[in-house]
Coordinates of C-alpha atoms in Angstrom, one line a residue:
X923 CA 121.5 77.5 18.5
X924 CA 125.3 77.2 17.5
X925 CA 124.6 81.1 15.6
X926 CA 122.3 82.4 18.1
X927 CA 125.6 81.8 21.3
X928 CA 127.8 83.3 18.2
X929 CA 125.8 85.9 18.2
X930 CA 125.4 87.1 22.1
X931 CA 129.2 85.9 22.5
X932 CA 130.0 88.6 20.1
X933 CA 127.0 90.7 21.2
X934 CA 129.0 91.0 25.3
X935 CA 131.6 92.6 23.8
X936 CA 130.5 95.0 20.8
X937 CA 129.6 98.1 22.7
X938 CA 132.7 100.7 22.8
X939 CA 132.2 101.7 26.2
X940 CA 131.0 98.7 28.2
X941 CA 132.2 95.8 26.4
X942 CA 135.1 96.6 24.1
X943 CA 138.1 95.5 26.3
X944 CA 140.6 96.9 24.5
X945 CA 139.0 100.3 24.8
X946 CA 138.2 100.0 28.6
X947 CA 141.6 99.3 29.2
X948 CA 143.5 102.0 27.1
X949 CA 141.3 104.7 29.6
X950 CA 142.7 102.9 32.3
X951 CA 146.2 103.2 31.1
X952 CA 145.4 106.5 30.3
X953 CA 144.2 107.5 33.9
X954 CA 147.2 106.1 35.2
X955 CA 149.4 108.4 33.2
X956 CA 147.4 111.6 33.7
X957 CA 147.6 110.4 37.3
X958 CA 151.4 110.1 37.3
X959 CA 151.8 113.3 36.1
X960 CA 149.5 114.9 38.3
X961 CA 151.9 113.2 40.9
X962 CA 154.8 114.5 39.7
X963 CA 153.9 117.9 39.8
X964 CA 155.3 117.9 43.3
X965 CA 158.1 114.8 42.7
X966 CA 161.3 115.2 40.8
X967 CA 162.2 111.2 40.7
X968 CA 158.2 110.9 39.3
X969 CA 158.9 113.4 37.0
X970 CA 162.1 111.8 35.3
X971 CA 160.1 108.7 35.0
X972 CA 157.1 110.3 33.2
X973 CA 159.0 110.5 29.2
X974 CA 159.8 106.5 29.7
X975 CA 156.0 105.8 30.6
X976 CA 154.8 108.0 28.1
X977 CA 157.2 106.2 25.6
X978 CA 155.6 102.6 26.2
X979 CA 153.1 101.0 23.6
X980 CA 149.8 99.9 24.2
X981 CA 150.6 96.5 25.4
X982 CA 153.7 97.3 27.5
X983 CA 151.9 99.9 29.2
X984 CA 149.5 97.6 29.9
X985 CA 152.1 94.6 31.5
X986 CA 153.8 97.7 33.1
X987 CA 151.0 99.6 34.7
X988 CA 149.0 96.2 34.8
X989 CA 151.6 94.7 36.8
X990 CA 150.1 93.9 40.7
X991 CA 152.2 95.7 42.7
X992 CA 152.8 99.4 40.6
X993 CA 149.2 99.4 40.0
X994 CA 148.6 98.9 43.2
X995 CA 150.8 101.7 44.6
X996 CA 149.2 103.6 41.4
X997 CA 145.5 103.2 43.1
X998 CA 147.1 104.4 46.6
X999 CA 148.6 107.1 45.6
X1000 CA 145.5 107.9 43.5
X1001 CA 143.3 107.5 47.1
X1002 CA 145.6 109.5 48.9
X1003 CA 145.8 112.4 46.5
X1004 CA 142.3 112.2 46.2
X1005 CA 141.0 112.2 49.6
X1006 CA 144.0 114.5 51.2
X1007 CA 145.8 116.4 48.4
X1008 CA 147.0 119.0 50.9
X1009 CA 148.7 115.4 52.3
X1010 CA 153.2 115.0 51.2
X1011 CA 152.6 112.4 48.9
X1012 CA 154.7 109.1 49.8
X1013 CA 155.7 108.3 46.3
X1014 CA 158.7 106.3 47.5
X1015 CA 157.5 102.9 47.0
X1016 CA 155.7 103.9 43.8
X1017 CA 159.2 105.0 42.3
X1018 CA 160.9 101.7 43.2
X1019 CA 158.2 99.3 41.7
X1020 CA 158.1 101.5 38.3
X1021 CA 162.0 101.7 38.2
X1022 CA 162.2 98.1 38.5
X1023 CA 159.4 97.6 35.7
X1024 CA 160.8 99.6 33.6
X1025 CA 164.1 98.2 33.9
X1026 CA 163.1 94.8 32.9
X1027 CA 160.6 96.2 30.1
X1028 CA 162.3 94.1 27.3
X1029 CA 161.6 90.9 29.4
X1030 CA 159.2 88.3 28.7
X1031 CA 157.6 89.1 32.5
X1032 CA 156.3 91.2 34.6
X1033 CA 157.8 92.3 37.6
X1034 CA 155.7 90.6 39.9
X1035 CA 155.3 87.6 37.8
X1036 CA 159.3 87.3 37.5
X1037 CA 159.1 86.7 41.4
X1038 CA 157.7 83.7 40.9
X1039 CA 160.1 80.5 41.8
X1040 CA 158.5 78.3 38.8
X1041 CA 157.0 80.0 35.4
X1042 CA 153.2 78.4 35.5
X1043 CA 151.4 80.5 32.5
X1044 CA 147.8 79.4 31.4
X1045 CA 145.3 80.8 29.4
X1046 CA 145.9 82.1 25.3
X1047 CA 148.4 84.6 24.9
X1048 CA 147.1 87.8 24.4
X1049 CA 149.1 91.3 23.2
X1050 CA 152.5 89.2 24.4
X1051 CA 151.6 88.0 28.3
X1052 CA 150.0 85.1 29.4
X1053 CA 148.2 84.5 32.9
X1054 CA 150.6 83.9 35.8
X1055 CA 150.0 81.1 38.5
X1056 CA 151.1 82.7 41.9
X1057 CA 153.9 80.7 43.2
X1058 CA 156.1 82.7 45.3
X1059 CA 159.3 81.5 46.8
X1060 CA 159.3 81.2 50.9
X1061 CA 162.6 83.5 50.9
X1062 CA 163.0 87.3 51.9
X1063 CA 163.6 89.2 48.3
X1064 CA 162.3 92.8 48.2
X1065 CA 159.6 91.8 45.4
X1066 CA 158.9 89.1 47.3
X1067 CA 158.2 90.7 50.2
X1068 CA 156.3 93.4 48.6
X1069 CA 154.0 90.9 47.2
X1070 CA 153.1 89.3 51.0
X1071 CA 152.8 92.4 52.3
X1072 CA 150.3 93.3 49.1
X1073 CA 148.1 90.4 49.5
X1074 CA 148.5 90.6 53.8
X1075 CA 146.6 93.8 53.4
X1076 CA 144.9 94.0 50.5
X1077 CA 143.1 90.4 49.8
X1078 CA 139.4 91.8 49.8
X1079 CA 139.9 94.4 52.4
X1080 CA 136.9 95.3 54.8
X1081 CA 135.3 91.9 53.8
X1082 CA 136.2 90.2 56.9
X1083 CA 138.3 87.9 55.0
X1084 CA 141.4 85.4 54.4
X1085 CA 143.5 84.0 52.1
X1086 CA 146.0 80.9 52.5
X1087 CA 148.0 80.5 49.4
X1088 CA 149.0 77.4 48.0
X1089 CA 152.1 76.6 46.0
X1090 CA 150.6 75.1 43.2
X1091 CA 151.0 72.1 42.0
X1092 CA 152.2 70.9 37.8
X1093 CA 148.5 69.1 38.1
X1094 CA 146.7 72.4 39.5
X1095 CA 148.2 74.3 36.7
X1096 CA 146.9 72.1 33.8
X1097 CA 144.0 71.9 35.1
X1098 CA 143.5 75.7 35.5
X1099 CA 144.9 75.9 31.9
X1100 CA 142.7 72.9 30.5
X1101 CA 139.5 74.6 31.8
X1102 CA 140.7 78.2 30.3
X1103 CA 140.7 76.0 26.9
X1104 CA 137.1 75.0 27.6
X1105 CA 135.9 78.7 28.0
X1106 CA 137.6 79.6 24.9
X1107 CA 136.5 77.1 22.9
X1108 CA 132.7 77.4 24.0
X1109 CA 132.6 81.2 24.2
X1110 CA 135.7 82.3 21.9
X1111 CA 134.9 86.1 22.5
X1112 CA 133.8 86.3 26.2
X1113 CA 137.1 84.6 27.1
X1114 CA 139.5 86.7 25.3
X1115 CA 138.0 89.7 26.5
X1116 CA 138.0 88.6 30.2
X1117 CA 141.6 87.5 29.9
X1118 CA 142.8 90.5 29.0
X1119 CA 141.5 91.7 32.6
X1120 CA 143.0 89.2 34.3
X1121 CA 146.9 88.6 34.8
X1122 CA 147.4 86.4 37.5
X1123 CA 145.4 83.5 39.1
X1124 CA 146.8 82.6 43.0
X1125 CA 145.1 79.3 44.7
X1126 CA 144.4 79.8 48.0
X1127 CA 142.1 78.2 50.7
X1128 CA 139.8 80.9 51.8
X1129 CA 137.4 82.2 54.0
X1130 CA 134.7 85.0 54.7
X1131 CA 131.9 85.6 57.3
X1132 CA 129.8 83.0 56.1
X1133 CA 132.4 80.4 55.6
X1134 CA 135.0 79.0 53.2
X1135 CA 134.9 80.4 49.5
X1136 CA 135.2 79.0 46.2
X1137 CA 136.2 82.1 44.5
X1138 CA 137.4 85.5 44.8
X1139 CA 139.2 88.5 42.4
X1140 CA 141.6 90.8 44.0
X1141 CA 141.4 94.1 45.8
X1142 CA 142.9 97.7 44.7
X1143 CA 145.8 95.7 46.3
X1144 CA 145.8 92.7 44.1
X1145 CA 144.8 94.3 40.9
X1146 CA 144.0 92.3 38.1
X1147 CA 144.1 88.9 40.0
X1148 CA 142.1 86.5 41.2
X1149 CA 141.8 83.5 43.8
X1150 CA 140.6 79.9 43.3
X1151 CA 140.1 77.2 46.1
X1152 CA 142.2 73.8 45.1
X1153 CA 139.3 71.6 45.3
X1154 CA 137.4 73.6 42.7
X1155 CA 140.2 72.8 40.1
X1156 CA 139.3 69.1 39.4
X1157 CA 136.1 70.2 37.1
X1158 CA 136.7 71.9 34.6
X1159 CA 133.5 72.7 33.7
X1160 CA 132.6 74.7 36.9
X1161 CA 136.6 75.5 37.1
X1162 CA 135.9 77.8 33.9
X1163 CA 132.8 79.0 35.2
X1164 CA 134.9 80.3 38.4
X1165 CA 137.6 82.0 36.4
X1166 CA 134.7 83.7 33.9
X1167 CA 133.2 84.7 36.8
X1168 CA 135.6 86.4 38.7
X1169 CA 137.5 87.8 35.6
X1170 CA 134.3 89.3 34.6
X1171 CA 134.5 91.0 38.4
X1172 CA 137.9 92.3 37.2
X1173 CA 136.3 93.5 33.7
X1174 CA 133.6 95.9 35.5
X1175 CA 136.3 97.3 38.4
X1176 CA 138.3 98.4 35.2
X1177 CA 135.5 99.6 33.6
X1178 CA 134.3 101.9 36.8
X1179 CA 137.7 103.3 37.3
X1180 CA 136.8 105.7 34.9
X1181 CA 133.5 106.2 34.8
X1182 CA 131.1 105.8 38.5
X1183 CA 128.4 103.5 38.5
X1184 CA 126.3 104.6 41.4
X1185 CA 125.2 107.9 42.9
X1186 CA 123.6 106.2 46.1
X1187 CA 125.7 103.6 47.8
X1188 CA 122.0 102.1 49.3
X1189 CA 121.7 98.5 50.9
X1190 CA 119.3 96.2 49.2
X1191 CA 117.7 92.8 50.5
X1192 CA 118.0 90.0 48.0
X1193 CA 115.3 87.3 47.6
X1194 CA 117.7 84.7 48.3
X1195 CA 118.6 85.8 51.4
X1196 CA 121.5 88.5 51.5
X1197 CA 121.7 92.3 52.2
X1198 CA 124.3 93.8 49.9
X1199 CA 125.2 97.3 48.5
X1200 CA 124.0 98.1 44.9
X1201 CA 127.2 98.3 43.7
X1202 CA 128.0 94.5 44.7
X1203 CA 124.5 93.9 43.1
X1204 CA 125.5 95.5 39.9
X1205 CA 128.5 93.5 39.7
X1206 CA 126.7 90.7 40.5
X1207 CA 124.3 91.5 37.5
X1208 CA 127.3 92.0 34.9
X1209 CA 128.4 88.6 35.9
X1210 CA 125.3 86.6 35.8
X1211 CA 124.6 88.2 32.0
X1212 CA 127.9 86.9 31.1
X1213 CA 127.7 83.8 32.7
X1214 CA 124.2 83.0 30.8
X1215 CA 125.9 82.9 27.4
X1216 CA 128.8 80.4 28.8
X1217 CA 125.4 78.5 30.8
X1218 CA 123.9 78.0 27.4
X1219 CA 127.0 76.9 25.5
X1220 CA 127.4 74.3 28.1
X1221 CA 124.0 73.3 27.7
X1222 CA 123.9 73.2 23.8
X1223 CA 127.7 72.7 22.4
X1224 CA 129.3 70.7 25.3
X1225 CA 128.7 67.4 24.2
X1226 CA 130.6 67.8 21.6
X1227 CA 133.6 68.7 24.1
X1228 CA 132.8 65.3 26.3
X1229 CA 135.5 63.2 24.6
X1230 CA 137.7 65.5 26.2
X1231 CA 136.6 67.0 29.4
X1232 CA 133.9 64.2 30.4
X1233 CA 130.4 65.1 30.6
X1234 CA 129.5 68.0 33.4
X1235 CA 127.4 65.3 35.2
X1236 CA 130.4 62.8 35.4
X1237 CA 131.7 65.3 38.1
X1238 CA 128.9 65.6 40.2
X1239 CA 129.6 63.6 43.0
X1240 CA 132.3 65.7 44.3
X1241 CA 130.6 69.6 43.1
X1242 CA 129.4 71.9 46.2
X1243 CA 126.2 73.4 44.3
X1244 CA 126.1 77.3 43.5
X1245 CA 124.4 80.0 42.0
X1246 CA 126.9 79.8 38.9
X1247 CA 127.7 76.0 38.6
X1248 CA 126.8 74.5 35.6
X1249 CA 127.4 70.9 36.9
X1250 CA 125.1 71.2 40.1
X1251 CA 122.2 72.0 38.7
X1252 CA 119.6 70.2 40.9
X1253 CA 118.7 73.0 43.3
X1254 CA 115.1 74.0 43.0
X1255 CA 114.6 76.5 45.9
X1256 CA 113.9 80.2 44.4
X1257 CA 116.4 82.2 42.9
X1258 CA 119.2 79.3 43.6
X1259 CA 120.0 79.8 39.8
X1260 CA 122.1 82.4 38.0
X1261 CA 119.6 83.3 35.0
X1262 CA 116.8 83.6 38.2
X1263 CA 118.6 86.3 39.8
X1264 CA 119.8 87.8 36.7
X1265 CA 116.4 88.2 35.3
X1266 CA 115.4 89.7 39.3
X1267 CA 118.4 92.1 39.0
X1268 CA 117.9 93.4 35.9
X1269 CA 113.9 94.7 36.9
X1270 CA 115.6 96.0 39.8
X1271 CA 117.9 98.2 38.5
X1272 CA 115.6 99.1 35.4
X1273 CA 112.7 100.0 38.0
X1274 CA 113.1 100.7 41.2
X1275 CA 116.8 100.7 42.3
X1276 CA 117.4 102.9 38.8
X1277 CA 118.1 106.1 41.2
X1278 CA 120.5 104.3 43.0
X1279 CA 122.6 104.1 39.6
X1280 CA 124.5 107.1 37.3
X1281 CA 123.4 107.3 33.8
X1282 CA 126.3 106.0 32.2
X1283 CA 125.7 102.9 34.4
X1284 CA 121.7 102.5 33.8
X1285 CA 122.8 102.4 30.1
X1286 CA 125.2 99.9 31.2
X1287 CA 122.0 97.6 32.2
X1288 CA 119.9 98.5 29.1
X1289 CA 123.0 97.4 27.5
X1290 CA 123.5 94.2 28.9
X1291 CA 119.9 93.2 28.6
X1292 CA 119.5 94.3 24.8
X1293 CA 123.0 92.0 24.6
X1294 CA 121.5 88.7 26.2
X1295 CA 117.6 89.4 24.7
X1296 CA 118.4 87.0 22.2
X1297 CA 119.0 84.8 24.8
X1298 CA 116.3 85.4 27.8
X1299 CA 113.9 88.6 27.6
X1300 CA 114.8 91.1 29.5
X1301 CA 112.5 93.7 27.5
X1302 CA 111.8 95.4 31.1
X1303 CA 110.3 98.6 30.8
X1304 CA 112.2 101.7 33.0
X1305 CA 109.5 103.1 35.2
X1306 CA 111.4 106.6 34.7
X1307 CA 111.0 105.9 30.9
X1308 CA 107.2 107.7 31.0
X1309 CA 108.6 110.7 33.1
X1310 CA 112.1 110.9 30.8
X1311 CA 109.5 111.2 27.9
X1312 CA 107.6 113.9 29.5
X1313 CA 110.6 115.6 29.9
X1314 CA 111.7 115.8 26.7
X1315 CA 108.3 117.0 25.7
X1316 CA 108.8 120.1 27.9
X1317 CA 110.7 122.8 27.1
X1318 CA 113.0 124.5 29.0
X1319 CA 114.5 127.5 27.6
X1320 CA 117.8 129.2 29.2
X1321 CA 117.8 131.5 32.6
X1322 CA 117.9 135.3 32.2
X1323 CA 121.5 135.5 32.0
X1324 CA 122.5 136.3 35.7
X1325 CA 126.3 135.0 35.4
X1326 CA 129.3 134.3 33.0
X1327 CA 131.4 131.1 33.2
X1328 CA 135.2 130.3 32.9
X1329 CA 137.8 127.8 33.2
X1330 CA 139.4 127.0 36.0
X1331 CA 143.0 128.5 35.1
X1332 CA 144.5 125.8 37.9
X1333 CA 143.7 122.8 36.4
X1334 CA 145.2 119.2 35.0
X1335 CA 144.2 118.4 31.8
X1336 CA 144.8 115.2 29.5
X1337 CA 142.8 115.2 26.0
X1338 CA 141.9 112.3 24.3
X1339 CA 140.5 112.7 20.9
X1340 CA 141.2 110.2 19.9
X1341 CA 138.8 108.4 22.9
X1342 CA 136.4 111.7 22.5
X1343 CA 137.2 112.2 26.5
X1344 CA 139.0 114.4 28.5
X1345 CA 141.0 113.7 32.2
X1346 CA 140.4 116.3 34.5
X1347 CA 141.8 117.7 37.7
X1348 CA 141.0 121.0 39.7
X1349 CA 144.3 121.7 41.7
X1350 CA 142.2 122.5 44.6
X1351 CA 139.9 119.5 43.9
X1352 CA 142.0 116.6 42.8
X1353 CA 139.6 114.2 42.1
X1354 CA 140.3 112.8 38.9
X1355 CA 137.7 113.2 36.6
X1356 CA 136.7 112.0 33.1
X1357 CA 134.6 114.4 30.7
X1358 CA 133.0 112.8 27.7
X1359 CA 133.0 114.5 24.9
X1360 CA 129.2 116.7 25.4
X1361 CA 130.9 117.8 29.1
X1362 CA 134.3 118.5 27.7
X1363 CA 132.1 120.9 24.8
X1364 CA 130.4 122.2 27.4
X1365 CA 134.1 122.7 29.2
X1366 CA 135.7 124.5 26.5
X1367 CA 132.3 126.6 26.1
X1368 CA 132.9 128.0 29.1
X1369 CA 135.1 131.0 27.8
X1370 CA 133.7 133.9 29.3
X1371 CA 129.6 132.9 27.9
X1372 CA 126.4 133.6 30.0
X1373 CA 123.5 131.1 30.1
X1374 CA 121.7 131.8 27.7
X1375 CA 125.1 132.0 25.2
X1376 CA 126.3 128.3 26.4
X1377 CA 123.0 127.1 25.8
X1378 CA 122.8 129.0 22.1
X1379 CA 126.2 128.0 21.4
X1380 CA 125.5 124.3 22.6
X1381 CA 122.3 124.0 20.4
X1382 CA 124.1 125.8 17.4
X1383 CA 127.1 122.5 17.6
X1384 CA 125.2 119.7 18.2
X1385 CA 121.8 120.4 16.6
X1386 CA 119.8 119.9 19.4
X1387 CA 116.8 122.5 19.3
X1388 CA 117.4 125.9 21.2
X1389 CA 114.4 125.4 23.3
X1390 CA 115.7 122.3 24.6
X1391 CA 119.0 122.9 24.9
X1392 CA 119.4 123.9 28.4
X1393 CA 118.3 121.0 29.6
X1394 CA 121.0 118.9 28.3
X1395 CA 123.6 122.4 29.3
X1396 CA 121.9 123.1 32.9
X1397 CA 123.0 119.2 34.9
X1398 CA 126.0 119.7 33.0
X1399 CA 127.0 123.5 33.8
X1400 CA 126.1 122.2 37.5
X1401 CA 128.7 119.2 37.3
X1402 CA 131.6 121.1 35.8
X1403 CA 130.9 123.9 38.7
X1404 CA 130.4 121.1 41.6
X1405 CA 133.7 119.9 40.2
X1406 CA 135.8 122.8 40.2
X1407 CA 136.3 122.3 36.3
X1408 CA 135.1 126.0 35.7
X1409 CA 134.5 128.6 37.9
X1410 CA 132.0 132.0 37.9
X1411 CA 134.2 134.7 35.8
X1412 CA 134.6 136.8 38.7
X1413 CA 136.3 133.6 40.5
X1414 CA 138.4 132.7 37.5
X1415 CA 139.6 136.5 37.9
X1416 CA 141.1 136.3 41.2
X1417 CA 142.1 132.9 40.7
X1418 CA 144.5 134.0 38.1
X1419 CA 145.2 137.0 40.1
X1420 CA 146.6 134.3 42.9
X1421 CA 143.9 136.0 45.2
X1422 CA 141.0 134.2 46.6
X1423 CA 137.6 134.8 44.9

């Protein structure tokens, strides 16, 4: 059993796209530069800033950019210029919080976390940073203040909820840091990769709709942070469960700040009694995968951890039961467990919520449930699988050619080969956008080519058959269009005419 958790530990975080931290979050420090520079187009103070970020390594880009309070002015900016580019951009406060984080670079913190009145770290150190405990000062200190005025309005906004934070105490912190010990000595590979999502940990009584929380993980306004309720911390069995969980939650918002996961925001009723978007299900999904692997190491190597934590059941008396808690086990009603509603989510999403989801994100779930199959089958048959079959079966050969295709000559572009993607953004539509590397060929096809050419000229590069390759170059041709990415020759004219098409 020891070989076969090994194996799915390892298993969570062997795919480049979807499990390989690292990877996930160089894209995000590379969205936040293209981002910046597509900001400071229009901003002379952003613009002298842009050679120092540029300059940074991997992993002080990542304690700069990762730091709470510039990424979050980095994702409002990013809204803003998204949803009203024709908006002045109010890049003031985002100048100040990357002045100041560059300024200090060279220190051992972050900006945010050198705010703090006492250093609490926990967890490994990883690429130079540990995790932060939140323990902000009661005085008025422009970080400071920043920081309360972060978490006043962006502690999971639109969720009807609240946070009270609590200065922690040396007891709360060791016990946060002995229960990061047991997640990385029961699932070695699951914890280093969630911890590298995660930067601070804040504990804070809390409250929703339905009534107080045990857990939470921060908003685009607490980035890479997440909330734990005091009495939670005395277990450490169902305290590392809680910071898995939640870090996990940070793992997947990385991961879809590059690449969407749903193309229908629907509502769904849950057996167990809740009616929640598809994206929180999805979430919901990632976690309970992870969580099965940390569920089974309990189960099978945590004796041997007793001598040191005390046996799961020793802290029952004083454990609130939960989906997650591996501790409270006892509930019986349907679906009260987190393998039962990981096994329902899964044939949801692989049957009949699979249109709710893009097809980088259905890939996602075959993914996770190839990953855990070792564990619990999840062999679930996609009922699009039979049509997707058919379709490849039929042939689709290119349109009489009826229009030529171009680039967009006003657009933002950041190439990564390295990555095989591209960073996007129309001028007129400044989205930011992430090609992979078929839509950026199809991109840098567009060069003047009909139809029928882009679909020759796609068949002749990748080797897919001619009679088939418009089907792969038609959704795509329609994307890059939608997008503004590239335009009908006759637009791309008078575009670089300065005229409008």
């Amino acid at each position: 059993m020891k070989d076969l958790i090994e194996q799915v530990d390892a298993n969570l975080q062997a795919h480049e796209e979807f499990g390989n931290s690292r990877q996930i979050i160089a894209l995000n420090i590379e969205r936040y530069k293209f981002a910046l520079a597509v900001l400071a187009q229009n901003d002379a103070k952003l613009q002298a800033l842009l050679p120092a970020v540029e300059r940074l390594d991997e992993a002080l880009a990542n304690k700069i950019l990762g730091d709470l309070l510039v990424r979050a002015e980095l994702e409002a900016a990013i809204e803003r210029l998204e949803t009203d580019a024709s908006a002045a951009q109010d890049t003031q406060r985002l100048v100040w919080c990357l002045e100041r984080s560059l300024a200090i670079a060279g220190e051992s913190k972050s900006m945010s976390a050198a705010a703090m009145e006492r250093d609490f770290q926990v967890g490994p150190q990883i690429d130079g940073r540990r995790i932060w405990v939140w323990d902000l000062p009661d005085g008025s200190e422009p970080v400071a203040d920043a920081l309360r005025e972060a978490l006043r309005l962006g502690f999971m906004p639109g969720g009807h909820c609240e946070a009270q934070i609590i200065r922690p105490t040396p007891e709360m912190v060791a016990q946060l840091d002995r229960a990061c010990t047991l997640l990385q000595a029961l699932v070695p590979q699951v914890a280093h990769s969630v911890f590298s999502h995660l930067h601070s940990v804040a504990i804070a009584h809390m409250r929703n709709e339905r009534g107080p929380m045990l857990t939470a993980s921060g908003g685009d306004s607490t980035p890479c942070m997440i909330f734990i309720a005091p009495e939670e911390l005395a277990n450490p069995w169902d305290t590392a469960v809680h910071i898995m969980h939640e870090a996990v939650h940070l793992k997947l918002s990385d991961m879809v700040r590059t690449s969407a996961a749903v193309v229908d925001e629907a509502m769904v009723t849950l057996p167990w009694g809740r009616e929640i978007s598809v994206s929180n299900c999805l979430f919901a999904f990632h976690a309970y995968v992870h969580l099965q692997v940390f569920r089974t190491a309990v189960e099978q190597l945590g004796p041997q951890h007793y001598a040191v934590y005390g046996a799961p059941e020793s802290y029952l008396a004083n454990t609130r039961p939960h989906a997650m808690s591996v501790v409270n086990t006892a509930a019986t009603t349907p679906f009260s467990r987190g393998h039962q509603r990981m096994i329902y989510l899964g044939e949801q999403f692989r049957t009949t919520w699979a249109s709710y989801l893009t097809p980088a994100a259905r890939r996602m779930v075959d993914w996770l449930c190839e990953a855990i199959s070792p564990m619990v089958d999840m062999r679930i048959e996609r009922l699009d699988n039979a049509q997707a079959t058919a379709d490849e079966a039929q042939t689709a050969t290119a349109p009489a050619p009826t229009t030529r295709y171009a680039k967009n000559p006003k657009l933002h572009l950041r190439p990564l080969k390295e990555h095989g993607i591209l960073f996007a953004s129309a001028i007129e539509q400044p989205q930011i956008r992430k090609l992979n590397t078929a839509a950026w060929l199809m991109f840098e096809l567009c060069d003047g080519r009909n139809e029928r050419d882009l679909a020759q000229a796609y068949a002749q590069i990748t080797g897919v058959a001619e009679d088939r390759a418009w089907q792969k170059v038609e959704p795509m041709l329609g994307h890059l269009v939608a997008s503004g990415m590239i335009v009908p020759i006759d637009d791309a004219a008078a575009a670089r005419e300065g005229r409008a098409a």
